[in-house]
Short mmCIF file of C-alpha atoms in Angstrom, two decimals:
data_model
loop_
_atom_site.label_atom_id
_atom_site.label_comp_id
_atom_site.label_asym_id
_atom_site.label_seq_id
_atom_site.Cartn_x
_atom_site.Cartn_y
_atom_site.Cartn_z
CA UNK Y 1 -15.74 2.07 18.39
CA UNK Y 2 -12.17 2.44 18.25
CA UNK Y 3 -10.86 0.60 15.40
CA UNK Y 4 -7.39 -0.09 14.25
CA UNK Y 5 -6.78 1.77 11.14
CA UNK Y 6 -4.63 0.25 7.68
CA UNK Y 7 -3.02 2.86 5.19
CA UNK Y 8 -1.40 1.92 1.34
CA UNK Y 9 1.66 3.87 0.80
CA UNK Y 10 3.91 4.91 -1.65
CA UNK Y 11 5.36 7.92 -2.25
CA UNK Y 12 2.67 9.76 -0.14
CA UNK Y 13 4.00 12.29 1.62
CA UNK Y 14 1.84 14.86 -0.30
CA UNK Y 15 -1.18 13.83 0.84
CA UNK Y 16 -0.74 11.32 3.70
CA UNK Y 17 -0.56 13.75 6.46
CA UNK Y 18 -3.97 14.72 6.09
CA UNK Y 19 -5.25 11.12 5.85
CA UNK Y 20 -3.72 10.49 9.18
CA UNK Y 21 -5.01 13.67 10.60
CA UNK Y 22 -8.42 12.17 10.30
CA UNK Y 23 -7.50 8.92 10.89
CA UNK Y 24 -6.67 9.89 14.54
CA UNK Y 25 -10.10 11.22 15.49
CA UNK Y 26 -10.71 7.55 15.75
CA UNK Y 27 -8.16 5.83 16.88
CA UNK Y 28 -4.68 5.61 17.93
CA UNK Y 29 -3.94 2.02 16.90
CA UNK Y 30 -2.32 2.83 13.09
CA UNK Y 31 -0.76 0.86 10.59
CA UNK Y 32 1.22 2.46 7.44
CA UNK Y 33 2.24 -0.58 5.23
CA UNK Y 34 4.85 1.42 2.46
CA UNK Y 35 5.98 -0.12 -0.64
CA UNK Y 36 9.31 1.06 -1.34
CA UNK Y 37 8.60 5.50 -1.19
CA UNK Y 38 11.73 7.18 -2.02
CA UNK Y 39 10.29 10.61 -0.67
CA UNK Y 40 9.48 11.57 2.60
CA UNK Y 41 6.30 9.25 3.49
CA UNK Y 42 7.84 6.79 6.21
CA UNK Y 43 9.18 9.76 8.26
CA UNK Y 44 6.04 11.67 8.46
CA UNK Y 45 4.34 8.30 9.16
CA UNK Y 46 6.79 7.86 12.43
CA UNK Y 47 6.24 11.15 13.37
CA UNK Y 48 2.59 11.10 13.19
CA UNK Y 49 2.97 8.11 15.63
CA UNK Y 50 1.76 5.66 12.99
CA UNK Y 51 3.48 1.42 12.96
CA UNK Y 52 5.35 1.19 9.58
CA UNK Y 53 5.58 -1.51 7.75
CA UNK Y 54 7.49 -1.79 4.56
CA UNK Y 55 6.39 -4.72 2.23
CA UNK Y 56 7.07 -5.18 -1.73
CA UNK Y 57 3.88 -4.23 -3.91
CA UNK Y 58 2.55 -6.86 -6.30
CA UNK Y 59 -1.35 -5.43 -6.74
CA UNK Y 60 -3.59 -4.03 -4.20
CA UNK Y 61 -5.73 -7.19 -3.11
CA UNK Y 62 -2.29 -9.25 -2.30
CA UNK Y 63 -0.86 -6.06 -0.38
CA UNK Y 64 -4.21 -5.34 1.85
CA UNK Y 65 -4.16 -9.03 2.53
CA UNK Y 66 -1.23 -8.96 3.38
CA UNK Y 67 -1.77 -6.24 6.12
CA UNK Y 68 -4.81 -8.51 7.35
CA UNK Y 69 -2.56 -11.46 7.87
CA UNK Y 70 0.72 -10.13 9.49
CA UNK Y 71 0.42 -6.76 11.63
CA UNK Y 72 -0.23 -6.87 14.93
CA UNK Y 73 -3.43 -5.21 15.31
CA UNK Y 74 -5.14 -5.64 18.66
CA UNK Y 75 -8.62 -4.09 17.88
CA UNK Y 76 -11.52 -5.69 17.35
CA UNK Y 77 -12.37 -3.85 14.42
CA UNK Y 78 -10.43 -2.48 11.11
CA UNK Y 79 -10.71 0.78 9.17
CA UNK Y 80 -8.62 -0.08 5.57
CA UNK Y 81 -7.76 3.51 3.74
CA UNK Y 82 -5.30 4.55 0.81
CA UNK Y 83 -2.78 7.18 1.68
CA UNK Y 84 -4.94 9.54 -0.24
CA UNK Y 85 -8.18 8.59 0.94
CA UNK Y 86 -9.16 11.29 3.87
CA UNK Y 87 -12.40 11.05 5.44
CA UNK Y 88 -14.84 13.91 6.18
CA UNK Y 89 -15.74 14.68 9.20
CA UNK Y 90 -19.14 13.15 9.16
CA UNK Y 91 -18.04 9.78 8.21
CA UNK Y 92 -15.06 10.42 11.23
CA UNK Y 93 -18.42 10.98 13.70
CA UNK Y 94 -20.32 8.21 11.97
CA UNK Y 95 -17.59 6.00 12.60
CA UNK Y 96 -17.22 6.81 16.39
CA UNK Y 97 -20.82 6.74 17.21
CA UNK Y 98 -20.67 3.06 16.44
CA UNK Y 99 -21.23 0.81 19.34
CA UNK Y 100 -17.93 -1.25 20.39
CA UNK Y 101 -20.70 -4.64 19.27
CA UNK Y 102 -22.83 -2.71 16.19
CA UNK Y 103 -25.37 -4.88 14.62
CA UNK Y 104 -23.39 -5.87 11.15
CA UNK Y 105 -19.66 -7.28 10.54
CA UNK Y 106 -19.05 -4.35 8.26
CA UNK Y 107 -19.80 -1.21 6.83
CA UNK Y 108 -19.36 0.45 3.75
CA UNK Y 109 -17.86 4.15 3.03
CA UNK Y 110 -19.08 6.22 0.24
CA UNK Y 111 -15.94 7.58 -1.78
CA UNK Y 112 -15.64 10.91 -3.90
CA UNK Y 113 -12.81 11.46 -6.47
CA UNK Y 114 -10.74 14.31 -6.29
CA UNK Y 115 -9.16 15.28 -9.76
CA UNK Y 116 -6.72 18.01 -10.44
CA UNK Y 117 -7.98 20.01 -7.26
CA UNK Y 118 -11.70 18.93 -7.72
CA UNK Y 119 -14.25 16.87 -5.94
CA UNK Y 120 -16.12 15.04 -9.08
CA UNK Y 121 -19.83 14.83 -8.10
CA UNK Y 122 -21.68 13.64 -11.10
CA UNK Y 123 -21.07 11.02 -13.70
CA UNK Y 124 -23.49 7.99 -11.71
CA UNK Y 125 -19.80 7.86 -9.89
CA UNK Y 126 -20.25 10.15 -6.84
CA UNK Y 127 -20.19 8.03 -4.63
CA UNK Y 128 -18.87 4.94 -5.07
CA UNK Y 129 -19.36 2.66 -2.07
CA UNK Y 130 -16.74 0.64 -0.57
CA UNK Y 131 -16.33 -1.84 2.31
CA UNK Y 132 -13.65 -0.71 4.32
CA UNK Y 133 -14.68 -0.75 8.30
CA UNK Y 134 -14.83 -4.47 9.16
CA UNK Y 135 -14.86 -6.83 12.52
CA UNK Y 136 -11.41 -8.20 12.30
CA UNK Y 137 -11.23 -11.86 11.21
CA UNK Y 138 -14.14 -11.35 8.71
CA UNK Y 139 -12.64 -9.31 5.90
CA UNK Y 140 -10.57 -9.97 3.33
CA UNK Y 141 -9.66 -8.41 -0.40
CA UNK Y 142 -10.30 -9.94 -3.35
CA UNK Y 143 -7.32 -11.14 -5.44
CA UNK Y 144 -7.96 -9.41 -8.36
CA UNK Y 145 -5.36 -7.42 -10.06
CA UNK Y 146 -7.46 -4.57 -10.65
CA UNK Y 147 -10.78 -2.93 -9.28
CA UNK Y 148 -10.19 -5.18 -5.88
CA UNK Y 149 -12.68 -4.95 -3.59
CA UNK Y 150 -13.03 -5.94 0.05
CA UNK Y 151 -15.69 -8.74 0.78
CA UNK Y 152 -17.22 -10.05 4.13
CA UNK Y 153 -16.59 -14.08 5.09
CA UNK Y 154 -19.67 -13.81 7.58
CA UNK Y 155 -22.24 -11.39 8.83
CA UNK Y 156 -23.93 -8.63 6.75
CA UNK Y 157 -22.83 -5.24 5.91
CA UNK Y 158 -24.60 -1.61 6.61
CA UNK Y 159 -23.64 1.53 5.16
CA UNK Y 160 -22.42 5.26 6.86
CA UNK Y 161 -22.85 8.66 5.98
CA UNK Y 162 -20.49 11.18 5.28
CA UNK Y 163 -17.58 10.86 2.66
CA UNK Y 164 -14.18 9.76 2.45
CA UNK Y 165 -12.05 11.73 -0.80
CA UNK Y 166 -9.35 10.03 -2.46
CA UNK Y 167 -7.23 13.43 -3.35
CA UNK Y 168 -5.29 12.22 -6.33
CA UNK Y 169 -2.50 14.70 -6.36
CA UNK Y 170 -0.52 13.02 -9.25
CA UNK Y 171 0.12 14.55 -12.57
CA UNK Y 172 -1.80 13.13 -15.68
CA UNK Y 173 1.23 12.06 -17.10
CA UNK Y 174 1.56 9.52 -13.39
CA UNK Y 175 -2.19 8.88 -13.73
CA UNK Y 176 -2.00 7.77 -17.61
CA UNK Y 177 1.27 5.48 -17.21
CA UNK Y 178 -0.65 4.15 -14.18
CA UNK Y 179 -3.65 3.36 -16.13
CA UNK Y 180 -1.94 2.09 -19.11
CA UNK Y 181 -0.28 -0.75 -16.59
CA UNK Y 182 -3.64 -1.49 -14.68
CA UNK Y 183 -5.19 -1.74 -18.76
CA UNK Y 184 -2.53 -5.12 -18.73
CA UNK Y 185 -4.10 -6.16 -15.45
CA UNK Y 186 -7.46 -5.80 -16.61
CA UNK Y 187 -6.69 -7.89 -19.79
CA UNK Y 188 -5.23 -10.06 -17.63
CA UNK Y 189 -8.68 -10.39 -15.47
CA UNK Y 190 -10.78 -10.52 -18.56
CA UNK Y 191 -9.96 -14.02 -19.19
CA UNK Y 192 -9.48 -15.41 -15.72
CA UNK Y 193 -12.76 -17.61 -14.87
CA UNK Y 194 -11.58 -18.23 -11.12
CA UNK Y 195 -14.34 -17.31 -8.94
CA UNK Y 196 -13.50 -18.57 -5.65
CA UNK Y 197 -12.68 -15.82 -3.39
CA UNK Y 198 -14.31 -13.02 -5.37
CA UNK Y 199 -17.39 -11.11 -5.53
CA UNK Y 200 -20.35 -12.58 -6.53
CA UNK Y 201 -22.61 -9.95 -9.36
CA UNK Y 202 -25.93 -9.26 -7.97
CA UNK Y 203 -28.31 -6.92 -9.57
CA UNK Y 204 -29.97 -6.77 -5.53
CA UNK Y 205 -27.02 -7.48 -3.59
CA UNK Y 206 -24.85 -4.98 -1.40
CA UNK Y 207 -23.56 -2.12 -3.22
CA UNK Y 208 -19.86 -4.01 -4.60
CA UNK Y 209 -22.28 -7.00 -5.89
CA UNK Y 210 -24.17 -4.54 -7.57
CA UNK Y 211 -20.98 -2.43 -9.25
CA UNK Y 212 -20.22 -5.72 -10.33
CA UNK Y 213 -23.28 -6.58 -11.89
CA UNK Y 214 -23.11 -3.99 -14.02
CA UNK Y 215 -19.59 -4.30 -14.74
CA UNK Y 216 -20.66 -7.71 -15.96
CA UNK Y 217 -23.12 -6.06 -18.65
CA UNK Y 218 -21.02 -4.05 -19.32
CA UNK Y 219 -18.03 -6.91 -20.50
CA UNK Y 220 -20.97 -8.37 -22.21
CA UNK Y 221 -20.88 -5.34 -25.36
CA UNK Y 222 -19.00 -5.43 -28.00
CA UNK Y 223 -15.10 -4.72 -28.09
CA UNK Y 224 -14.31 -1.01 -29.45
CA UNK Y 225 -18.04 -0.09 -28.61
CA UNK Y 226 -18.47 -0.34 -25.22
CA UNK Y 227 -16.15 2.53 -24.22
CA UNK Y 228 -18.52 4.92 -26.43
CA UNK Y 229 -21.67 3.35 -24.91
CA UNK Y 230 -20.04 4.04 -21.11
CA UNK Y 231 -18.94 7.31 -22.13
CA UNK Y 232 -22.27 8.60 -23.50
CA UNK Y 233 -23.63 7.37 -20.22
CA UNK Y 234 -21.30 8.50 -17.90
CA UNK Y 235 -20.62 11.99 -19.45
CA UNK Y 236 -24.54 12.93 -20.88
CA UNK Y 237 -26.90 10.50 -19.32
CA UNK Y 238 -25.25 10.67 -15.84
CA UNK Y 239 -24.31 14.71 -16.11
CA UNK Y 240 -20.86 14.09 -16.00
CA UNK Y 241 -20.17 17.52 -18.41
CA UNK Y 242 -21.78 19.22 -14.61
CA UNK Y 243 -18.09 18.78 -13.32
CA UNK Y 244 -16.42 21.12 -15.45
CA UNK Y 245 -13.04 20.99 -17.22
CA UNK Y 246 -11.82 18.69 -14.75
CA UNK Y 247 -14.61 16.10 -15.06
CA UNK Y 248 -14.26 16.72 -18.85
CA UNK Y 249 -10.45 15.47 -18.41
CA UNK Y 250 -11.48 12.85 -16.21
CA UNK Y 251 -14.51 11.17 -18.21
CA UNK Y 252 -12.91 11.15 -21.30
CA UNK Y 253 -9.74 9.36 -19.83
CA UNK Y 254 -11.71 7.13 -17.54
CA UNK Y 255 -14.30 5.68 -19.11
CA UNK Y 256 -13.40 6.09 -23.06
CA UNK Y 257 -10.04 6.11 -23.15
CA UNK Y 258 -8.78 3.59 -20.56
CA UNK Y 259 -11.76 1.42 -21.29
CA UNK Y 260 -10.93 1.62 -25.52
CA UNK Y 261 -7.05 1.06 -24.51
CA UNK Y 262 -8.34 -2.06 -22.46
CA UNK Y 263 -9.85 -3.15 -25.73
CA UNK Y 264 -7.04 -2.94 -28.13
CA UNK Y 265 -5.04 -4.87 -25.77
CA UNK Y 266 -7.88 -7.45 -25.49
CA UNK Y 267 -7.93 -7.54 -29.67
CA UNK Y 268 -4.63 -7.90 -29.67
CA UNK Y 269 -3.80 -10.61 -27.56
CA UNK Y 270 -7.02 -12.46 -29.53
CA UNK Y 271 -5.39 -11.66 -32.96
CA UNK Y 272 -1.48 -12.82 -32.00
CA UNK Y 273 -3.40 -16.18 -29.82
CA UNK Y 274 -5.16 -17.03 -33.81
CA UNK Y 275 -2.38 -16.39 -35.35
CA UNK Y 276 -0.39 -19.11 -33.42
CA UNK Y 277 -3.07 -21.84 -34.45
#
C-alpha cells in the first residue's frame, strides 16, 4: 500500500520535518494543507517535495474535510496526520505491509502524547486510537468543534501496531490559551443535539464509539464534580503519577483543569440564559 498522505499545519516548522520524514517511507503522494504559518513551515514543506495547500482554519473537522473534498489525490487510499504527529517505525512497516486491496476500509493508529520532551504512557490514555488510514471516498471527519474524530461511511475498520507521537513542542502558556479557546468550543458542543454525521457511543463498538461512550458518562456527572472524579481516575486509578513531573503537569491541566474551566463556562452561560427569563 502506497497511500496518499494529509498533514494540518500551522506554524510547524519545529516539528514538521520529522513528520514528513516518516511520512515518506510510505509514500510520495503528500499533501500539506497550512493555515496561515508565519514561520518557516510552507518552505520546508516545498522542499521536502510535499503539495501545499493554504486554506483558512475554522476547527479541525471542517479543515480535514476540506482536504478530503478538494486536493487532488490520486491514491486509492489516505493516511490523515497533524504536523506533529510522527509515526514510529513499526506503524511505518505496518502500514506498508498492507495489501494494495486489505480486508477493511480503514484502520486505526494508536497515538502517544508527547509533553514537554516526554512520551506520557499511563493515565488509561496511552494509547488513544484513532482512524486515520482510510480507502478514499469512505472517510470523512466529524463536524465537531472539538475532539473530532474521523468515521467510516462503509466497510469496517481494523487496527495496526506500532505508534504514531504527537510531539507537542509548544509552551504551556500556547497550550493553556489553546485550551481555554477549545473550553468555548466544547461549551459550544455540550448543547448541540445534532447527531447526523457524528459518532455514534457504543460501549462494544470500534475504539472512537467506545471513547465516546464513556465520554457520554462522563457528561452525565455533575457540573464542578466531574473534573475531580476524572482526575482521581486518570491520575491514581489509571497510574497517571507513573509519568513523572511531566504527566503531573499534564493530568492536572488536562483532565481537572480544562475539564473544571469547561464547567464554569457551562454554569455560566446557564446562570446569564435564567437570568434573561
Amino acid at each position: 500500500m502506497r497511500p496518499a498522505v494529509v498533514l494540518l499545519s500551522f506554524n510547524s516548522e519545529d516539528t514538521l520535518g520529522a513528520t514528513l520524514s516518516k511520512a515518506r517511507m510510505i509514500s510520495d503522494e503528500i499533501f500539506v494543507v497550512d493555515s496561515g504559518s508565519r514561520d518557516g513551515t510552507l518552505e520546508l514543506a516545498r522542499r521536502a517535495g510535499a503539495v501545499v495547500a493554504e486554506h483558512p482554519f475554522e476547527h479541525y473537522g471542517a479543515q480535514r474535510n476540506w482536504a478530503i473534498d478538494n486536493l487532488p489525490v490520486t491514491r486509492s487510499w489516505q493516511l490523515h496526520l497533524d504536523a506533529d504527529e510522527v509515526m514510529d517505525d513499526e506503524l511505518v512497516a505496518a502500514i506498508r505491509a498492507l495489501p494494495d486491496d486489505p480486508p477493511h476500509s480503514g484502520y486505526f493508529l494508536p497515538r502517544y502524547v508527547k509533553f514537554l520532551g516526554r512520551v506520557l504512557r499511563h493515565g488509561g490514555m496511552s494509547p488513544t486510537w484513532h482512524l486515520r488510514l482510510f480507502r478514499s471516498g469512505v472517510g470523512r471527519c466529524e463536524e465537531r468543534k472539538y475532539d473530532q474524530h474521523f468515521l467510516l461511511l462503509s466497510g469496517t475498520s481494523g487496527q495496526l501496531p506500532g505508534a504514531m507521537v504527537d510531539d507537542n513542542r509548544m509552551p504551556l502558556s500556547e497550550w493553556t490559551a489553546r485550551h481555554n479557546r477549545w473550553s468555548d468550543s466544547e461549551v459550544t458542543e455540550s448543547d448541540s443535539d445534532e447527531a447526523a454525521g457524528r459518532l455514534k457511543p457504543d460501549a462494544r463498538g470500534n475504539p472512537a464509539e467506545r471513547k465516546r461512550f464513556q465520554r457520554q458518562r462522563y457528561n452525565r456527572l455533575p457540573l464542578f464534580i466531574r473534573p475531580f472524579v476524572l482526575f482521581v481516575y486518570r491520575y491514581f486509578l489509571r497510574l497517571g503519577f507513573l509519568d513523572g513531573i511531566e504527566g503531573s503537569i499534564f493530568w492536572v491541566l488536562q483532565t481537572f483543569w480544562f475539564r473544571f474551566l469547561i464547567d464554569a463556562k457551562i454554569w455560566e452561560k446557564r446562570r446569564a440564559g435564567a437570568r434573561r427569563k
